[in-house]
Short mmCIF file of C-alpha atoms in Angstrom, two decimals:
data_model
loop_
_atom_site.label_atom_id
_atom_site.label_comp_id
_atom_site.label_asym_id
_atom_site.label_seq_id
_atom_site.Cartn_x
_atom_site.Cartn_y
_atom_site.Cartn_z
CA MET A 188 9.86 -19.96 77.88
CA SER A 189 8.65 -18.27 81.06
CA THR A 190 5.37 -18.91 82.85
CA ASP A 191 3.53 -16.45 85.14
CA GLU A 192 0.49 -17.30 87.24
CA ASP A 193 -2.36 -14.87 87.84
CA PRO A 194 -3.99 -15.72 91.18
CA GLY A 195 -7.02 -13.53 90.52
CA ALA A 196 -7.96 -15.52 87.45
CA GLY A 197 -8.95 -18.65 89.28
CA GLY A 198 -5.57 -20.26 89.13
CA ALA A 199 -5.46 -20.12 85.32
CA ARG A 200 -1.99 -20.07 83.93
CA THR A 201 -1.12 -17.54 81.30
CA ALA A 202 1.93 -18.34 79.19
CA THR A 203 4.06 -15.69 77.61
CA LEU A 204 6.02 -17.11 74.70
CA GLY A 205 9.33 -15.60 73.72
CA PRO A 206 10.98 -15.84 70.31
CA ARG A 207 11.33 -19.42 69.17
CA ARG A 208 14.80 -20.59 68.36
CA THR A 209 15.87 -23.54 66.33
CA PRO A 210 18.41 -25.62 68.22
CA GLY A 211 21.90 -25.25 66.83
CA LEU A 212 21.14 -22.04 64.90
CA VAL A 213 22.00 -18.54 65.96
CA PRO A 214 19.73 -15.73 64.67
CA VAL A 215 21.65 -13.39 62.45
CA THR A 216 20.55 -9.89 61.64
CA GLU A 217 20.11 -9.40 57.88
CA THR A 218 22.56 -6.89 56.56
CA MET A 219 23.00 -5.17 53.20
CA ARG A 220 25.73 -7.70 52.37
CA THR A 221 23.40 -10.67 52.86
CA THR A 222 20.58 -8.92 51.05
CA GLU A 223 22.69 -8.53 47.94
CA ARG A 224 23.11 -12.30 47.82
CA HIS A 225 19.39 -12.87 47.22
CA GLU A 226 18.33 -13.96 43.75
CA PRO A 227 16.87 -11.01 41.80
CA GLU A 228 13.21 -11.24 40.91
CA PRO A 229 12.58 -12.11 37.26
CA SER A 230 11.99 -8.98 35.24
CA PRO A 231 8.79 -8.74 33.21
CA ALA A 232 8.91 -9.40 29.48
CA ALA A 233 10.45 -6.62 27.48
CA PRO A 234 7.80 -4.43 25.86
CA SER A 235 9.54 -4.87 22.49
CA GLU A 236 8.65 -8.58 22.35
CA PRO A 237 4.89 -8.09 21.79
CA VAL A 238 5.68 -5.38 19.25
CA ALA A 239 8.04 -7.72 17.42
CA ARG A 240 5.45 -10.50 17.40
CA ALA A 241 2.77 -8.12 16.11
CA THR A 242 5.10 -6.82 13.40
CA TRP A 243 5.99 -10.34 12.30
CA ALA A 244 2.30 -11.31 12.20
CA PHE A 245 1.53 -8.21 10.11
CA TRP A 246 4.18 -8.97 7.48
CA ARG A 247 3.26 -12.64 7.46
CA LEU A 248 -0.38 -11.80 6.73
CA LEU A 249 0.66 -9.30 4.06
CA GLY A 250 2.89 -11.89 2.42
CA SER A 251 0.04 -14.39 2.42
CA GLU A 252 -2.28 -11.80 0.87
CA LEU A 253 0.25 -10.92 -1.82
CA GLY A 254 0.73 -14.59 -2.61
CA LEU A 255 -2.99 -15.05 -3.11
CA THR A 256 -3.21 -11.95 -5.29
CA PHE A 257 -0.34 -12.83 -7.60
CA ARG A 258 -1.38 -16.46 -7.89
CA ARG A 259 -4.94 -15.66 -8.93
CA PRO A 260 -5.31 -16.30 -12.69
CA ARG A 261 -7.54 -13.27 -13.20
CA ASN A 262 -4.90 -10.90 -11.87
CA LEU A 263 -2.15 -12.54 -13.88
CA VAL A 264 -4.22 -12.27 -17.06
CA MET A 265 -4.71 -8.55 -16.47
CA LEU A 266 -0.95 -8.08 -16.04
CA ALA A 267 -0.34 -10.04 -19.23
CA VAL A 268 -2.85 -7.96 -21.20
CA LEU A 269 -1.30 -4.72 -19.98
CA GLY A 270 2.12 -6.05 -20.93
CA VAL A 271 0.96 -6.89 -24.45
CA VAL A 272 -0.55 -3.48 -25.20
CA PRO A 273 2.82 -1.63 -25.45
CA VAL A 274 4.04 -4.35 -27.81
CA VAL A 275 1.01 -3.87 -30.04
CA VAL A 276 1.43 -0.09 -29.96
CA GLY A 277 5.13 -0.36 -30.80
CA VAL A 278 4.57 -2.77 -33.69
CA ALA A 279 1.77 -0.59 -35.08
CA LEU A 280 3.93 2.52 -34.93
CA ARG A 281 6.80 0.66 -36.55
CA MET A 282 4.73 -0.77 -39.40
CA PHE A 283 2.45 2.11 -40.28
CA GLY A 284 4.69 4.95 -39.20
CA SER A 285 7.54 3.93 -41.48
CA SER A 286 5.28 3.94 -44.55
CA ASP A 287 3.94 7.42 -43.87
CA ASP A 288 6.09 10.18 -45.33
CA ASP A 289 4.35 12.84 -43.24
CA MET A 290 4.62 11.23 -39.82
CA SER A 291 2.73 12.76 -36.94
CA GLY A 292 4.54 14.17 -33.95
CA LEU A 293 3.79 11.10 -31.85
CA VAL A 294 5.26 8.68 -34.40
CA GLN A 295 8.28 10.91 -34.90
CA ASP A 296 8.97 10.97 -31.18
CA VAL A 297 8.80 7.19 -30.86
CA ALA A 298 10.70 6.54 -34.08
CA GLY A 299 13.42 8.92 -32.97
CA ASN A 300 14.08 7.14 -29.67
CA SER A 301 12.95 3.88 -28.11
CA LEU A 302 12.39 5.37 -24.64
CA MET A 303 9.49 7.48 -25.85
CA LEU A 304 7.37 4.36 -26.29
CA THR A 305 7.11 4.10 -22.49
CA PHE A 306 5.53 7.54 -22.19
CA VAL A 307 3.25 6.88 -25.15
CA SER A 308 2.07 3.61 -23.55
CA PHE A 309 1.35 5.39 -20.28
CA SER A 310 -0.69 7.97 -22.18
CA PHE A 311 -2.84 5.22 -23.71
CA LEU A 312 -3.29 3.07 -20.61
CA VAL A 313 -3.29 5.34 -17.59
CA LEU A 314 -6.78 6.70 -18.20
CA LEU A 315 -8.71 3.43 -18.51
CA LEU A 316 -7.05 -0.01 -18.65
CA MET A 317 -4.67 0.50 -15.75
CA PRO A 318 -7.44 1.89 -13.50
CA VAL A 319 -9.63 -1.10 -14.40
CA ALA A 320 -6.92 -3.56 -13.32
CA VAL A 321 -6.31 -1.75 -10.03
CA SER A 322 -10.05 -1.41 -9.36
CA VAL A 323 -10.56 -5.16 -9.76
CA VAL A 324 -8.03 -5.99 -7.04
CA ALA A 325 -8.86 -3.16 -4.63
CA GLY A 326 -12.63 -3.40 -5.11
CA ASP A 327 -12.58 -7.12 -4.45
CA SER A 328 -10.46 -6.82 -1.30
CA ILE A 329 -13.22 -6.53 1.31
CA ALA A 330 -16.38 -7.10 -0.71
CA GLY A 331 -14.96 -10.32 -2.15
CA GLU A 332 -14.26 -11.70 1.33
CA ALA A 333 -17.74 -10.72 2.50
CA GLY A 334 -19.40 -12.22 -0.56
CA GLY A 335 -17.42 -15.44 -0.18
CA GLY A 336 -18.29 -15.77 3.51
CA THR A 337 -14.66 -15.63 4.67
CA LEU A 338 -14.62 -12.15 6.20
CA ARG A 339 -15.94 -13.35 9.56
CA TYR A 340 -13.20 -15.96 9.77
CA LEU A 341 -10.54 -13.37 9.00
CA LEU A 342 -11.85 -11.12 11.76
CA ALA A 343 -12.01 -14.05 14.19
CA ALA A 344 -8.21 -14.15 14.12
CA PRO A 345 -6.43 -11.67 16.41
CA ALA A 346 -5.54 -9.45 13.48
CA GLY A 347 -7.98 -6.65 14.13
CA ARG A 348 -10.07 -4.71 11.65
CA THR A 349 -7.64 -1.84 11.25
CA ARG A 350 -4.74 -4.18 10.55
CA LEU A 351 -6.79 -6.22 8.10
CA LEU A 352 -7.87 -3.09 6.25
CA MET A 353 -4.28 -1.87 6.07
CA ILE A 354 -3.08 -5.21 4.73
CA LYS A 355 -5.78 -5.20 2.06
CA TYR A 356 -4.81 -1.67 0.99
CA LEU A 357 -1.07 -2.36 0.90
CA ASN A 358 -1.78 -5.44 -1.18
CA ALA A 359 -3.67 -3.28 -3.69
CA VAL A 360 -0.84 -0.71 -3.70
CA VAL A 361 1.75 -3.39 -4.49
CA TYR A 362 -0.41 -4.65 -7.33
CA ALA A 363 -0.85 -1.07 -8.61
CA TYR A 364 2.91 -0.63 -8.79
CA ALA A 365 3.24 -4.06 -10.41
CA VAL A 366 0.81 -2.94 -13.12
CA THR A 367 2.81 0.25 -13.67
CA ALA A 368 6.13 -1.58 -13.76
CA VAL A 369 4.85 -4.20 -16.23
CA VAL A 370 3.68 -1.50 -18.65
CA ALA A 371 6.95 0.43 -18.36
CA LEU A 372 9.17 -2.64 -18.72
CA SER A 373 7.22 -4.02 -21.68
CA ALA A 374 7.30 -0.66 -23.46
CA LEU A 375 11.00 -0.20 -22.74
CA VAL A 376 12.00 -3.62 -24.06
CA THR A 377 9.74 -3.27 -27.12
CA GLY A 378 11.14 0.17 -27.87
CA LEU A 379 14.72 -1.02 -27.61
CA VAL A 380 13.97 -3.85 -30.04
CA LEU A 381 12.00 -1.88 -32.64
CA PHE A 382 13.48 1.63 -32.47
CA PRO A 383 16.95 3.11 -32.10
CA ALA A 384 18.34 3.98 -28.68
CA GLY A 385 20.28 7.11 -27.97
CA ASP A 386 19.81 10.66 -26.79
CA VAL A 387 16.22 11.55 -25.94
CA THR A 388 14.57 14.68 -27.33
CA LEU A 389 12.14 16.08 -24.78
CA LEU A 390 8.91 17.96 -25.39
CA SER A 391 10.72 21.20 -24.68
CA GLY A 392 13.16 20.44 -27.51
CA THR A 393 16.12 19.73 -25.24
CA THR A 394 18.17 16.59 -25.83
CA VAL A 395 19.25 14.53 -22.82
CA PRO A 396 21.50 11.43 -22.61
CA LEU A 397 20.11 7.91 -22.51
CA ALA A 398 20.87 7.51 -18.80
CA ASP A 399 18.92 10.69 -18.05
CA GLY A 400 16.03 9.33 -20.07
CA LEU A 401 16.00 6.11 -18.04
CA LEU A 402 15.95 8.16 -14.84
CA ARG A 403 12.95 10.10 -16.10
CA ILE A 404 11.18 6.81 -16.85
CA ALA A 405 11.81 5.69 -13.26
CA ILE A 406 10.33 8.94 -11.95
CA SER A 407 7.26 8.53 -14.14
CA VAL A 408 6.80 4.95 -12.88
CA GLY A 409 6.84 6.17 -9.30
CA TYR A 410 4.38 8.96 -10.09
CA VAL A 411 1.92 6.83 -12.05
CA GLY A 412 2.09 4.13 -9.36
CA ALA A 413 1.16 6.73 -6.74
CA GLY A 414 -1.84 7.73 -8.84
CA MET A 415 -2.97 4.11 -9.06
CA ALA A 416 -2.50 3.80 -5.28
CA ALA A 417 -4.85 6.75 -4.80
CA LEU A 418 -7.41 5.06 -7.03
CA ALA A 419 -7.01 1.88 -4.97
CA ALA A 420 -8.04 3.86 -1.87
CA VAL A 421 -11.24 4.91 -3.65
CA ALA A 422 -12.00 1.31 -4.65
CA LEU A 423 -11.29 0.08 -1.12
CA ALA A 424 -13.70 2.63 0.33
CA LEU A 425 -16.43 1.44 -2.01
CA SER A 426 -15.57 -2.17 -1.20
CA VAL A 427 -16.46 -1.82 2.50
CA PHE A 428 -19.97 -0.60 1.64
CA THR A 429 -21.04 -3.69 -0.27
CA GLU A 430 -20.79 -7.47 -0.23
CA VAL A 431 -20.76 -7.70 -4.03
CA SER A 432 -17.28 -7.06 -5.40
CA ILE A 433 -18.50 -6.27 -8.91
CA GLY A 434 -20.42 -3.33 -7.46
CA ALA A 435 -17.27 -1.78 -5.97
CA ILE A 436 -15.28 -2.47 -9.14
CA ALA A 437 -17.94 -1.03 -11.44
CA GLY A 438 -18.44 1.96 -9.15
CA THR A 439 -14.74 2.83 -9.29
CA VAL A 440 -14.54 2.48 -13.07
CA VAL A 441 -17.69 4.56 -13.55
CA LEU A 442 -16.25 7.22 -11.27
CA VAL A 443 -13.11 7.42 -13.43
CA ILE A 444 -15.18 7.68 -16.62
CA VAL A 445 -17.46 10.35 -15.15
CA CYS A 446 -14.44 12.40 -14.10
CA GLN A 447 -13.08 12.23 -17.63
CA VAL A 448 -16.42 13.39 -19.01
CA LEU A 449 -16.45 16.30 -16.58
CA ARG A 450 -12.95 17.24 -17.70
CA ALA A 451 -14.21 17.58 -21.26
CA ILE A 452 -16.80 20.23 -20.31
CA PRO A 453 -15.18 23.70 -20.49
CA GLU A 454 -17.72 25.22 -18.11
CA LEU A 455 -16.53 22.90 -15.34
CA GLY A 456 -12.91 23.90 -15.64
CA SER A 457 -12.87 25.18 -12.05
CA ILE A 458 -13.27 21.67 -10.62
CA THR A 459 -11.00 19.93 -13.10
CA PRO A 460 -7.81 20.25 -10.98
CA TYR A 461 -9.52 18.41 -8.11
CA LEU A 462 -10.53 15.38 -10.18
CA LEU A 463 -8.24 12.39 -9.70
CA PRO A 464 -7.85 11.41 -13.41
CA THR A 465 -6.71 14.97 -14.16
CA ARG A 466 -3.47 14.28 -12.32
CA PHE A 467 -2.83 10.89 -13.91
CA THR A 468 -1.24 12.43 -17.01
CA ASN A 469 1.04 14.81 -15.11
CA PHE A 470 3.84 12.28 -15.56
CA ASP A 471 4.68 14.13 -18.79
CA ALA A 472 6.31 16.74 -16.54
CA VAL A 473 9.47 14.61 -16.75
CA LEU A 474 9.61 15.28 -20.50
CA ARG A 475 10.44 18.94 -19.92
CA SER A 476 13.77 20.52 -19.18
CA PRO A 477 14.09 21.13 -16.35
CA ILE A 478 11.56 18.67 -14.93
CA ASP A 479 8.32 20.41 -13.99
CA VAL A 480 8.58 19.68 -10.28
CA ALA A 481 5.54 21.82 -9.47
CA ALA A 482 3.26 19.64 -11.63
CA LEU A 483 4.57 16.46 -10.02
CA ARG A 484 4.21 17.97 -6.55
CA ASP A 485 0.62 19.06 -7.14
CA GLY A 486 -0.23 15.62 -8.45
CA LEU A 487 1.33 13.84 -5.48
CA LEU A 488 -0.48 16.16 -3.06
CA THR A 489 -3.77 15.34 -4.80
CA PHE A 490 -3.03 11.62 -4.59
CA GLY A 491 -2.19 11.95 -0.91
CA ALA A 492 -5.40 13.84 -0.21
CA TYR A 493 -7.47 11.14 -1.92
CA ILE A 494 -5.67 8.40 0.02
CA VAL A 495 -6.28 10.11 3.36
CA LEU A 496 -9.90 10.99 2.58
CA PHE A 497 -11.08 7.66 1.20
CA GLY A 498 -8.85 5.69 3.56
CA SER A 499 -10.55 7.44 6.48
CA ILE A 500 -13.98 6.70 5.00
CA ALA A 501 -13.07 3.03 4.59
CA TRP A 502 -11.75 2.80 8.16
CA ALA A 503 -14.73 4.59 9.69
CA ARG A 504 -17.17 2.31 7.89
CA PHE A 505 -15.28 -0.95 8.37
CA SER A 506 -14.39 -0.42 12.03
CA GLY A 507 -18.05 -0.09 13.04
CA LYS A 508 -19.64 -2.38 10.48
CA ASP A 509 -21.65 -5.42 11.56
CA ILE A 510 -20.14 -8.42 9.82
CA THR A 511 -22.92 -10.85 8.93
CA SER A 512 -21.18 -12.96 6.32
#
């Protein structure tokens, strides 16, 4: 340390301090070699971790919703009823068809091969009973929570409205495919028990092997399930507009019935292709040789359009809705 005196400042001493040194240590210039020895700073959390947590939370909530749906007695009863109908149809065709010498084409088809009972059951159920079952679950999804006073608690969790709406819709879609699978499986088992199994004669008169017939049943299950998923989107859209689930359920069923009435009016034939129930019965395209891919494609495009349209309506309403219950 050096000290300089300034005489003109009244004898005040001004100290100029040099660099302080610790005794016994020699200052060393930091080099690249010493810099590399420093501990690296902890890197921020990988962006995939929040995504993984959000994905896990989504599937956990969906699993919980599915568990509630398939444990509810009402939904199980509807599945049981739909499973019994093909059995009743098969027994009736077996009993009364065998005593009729001049059997109708429908009875002849079923009596000739057990697989045809699946398509006959779809024809009976796809226009009313199956839509009712799907409407009950989808129409109750949001309106039931609002009516029960639990919707506010669901939205208080960090799930978000969009995620909650998606979970409710996927739950309805899974139930729709469960309904379709129950009908197909019940009809298939009943047909194998009551009627002979073998080559299947299609509507076009072509005969296909049993394995090909089973493949066509699988295609029809996928198609009918997609139609029920489109109807679930309609019921979900109605569900976000009310707090009374029976209103959304009844509205969906009435809409299906009205569409069927409109289909029966010849003067309204121009709008018939755009009505959702019109496409429900297009599953019979698999009974032609070759399969009528155009009919299946048009039906799936219609189902997709309904899902996008009514899904957007449900999201727009639910995302800005004031939740008071």
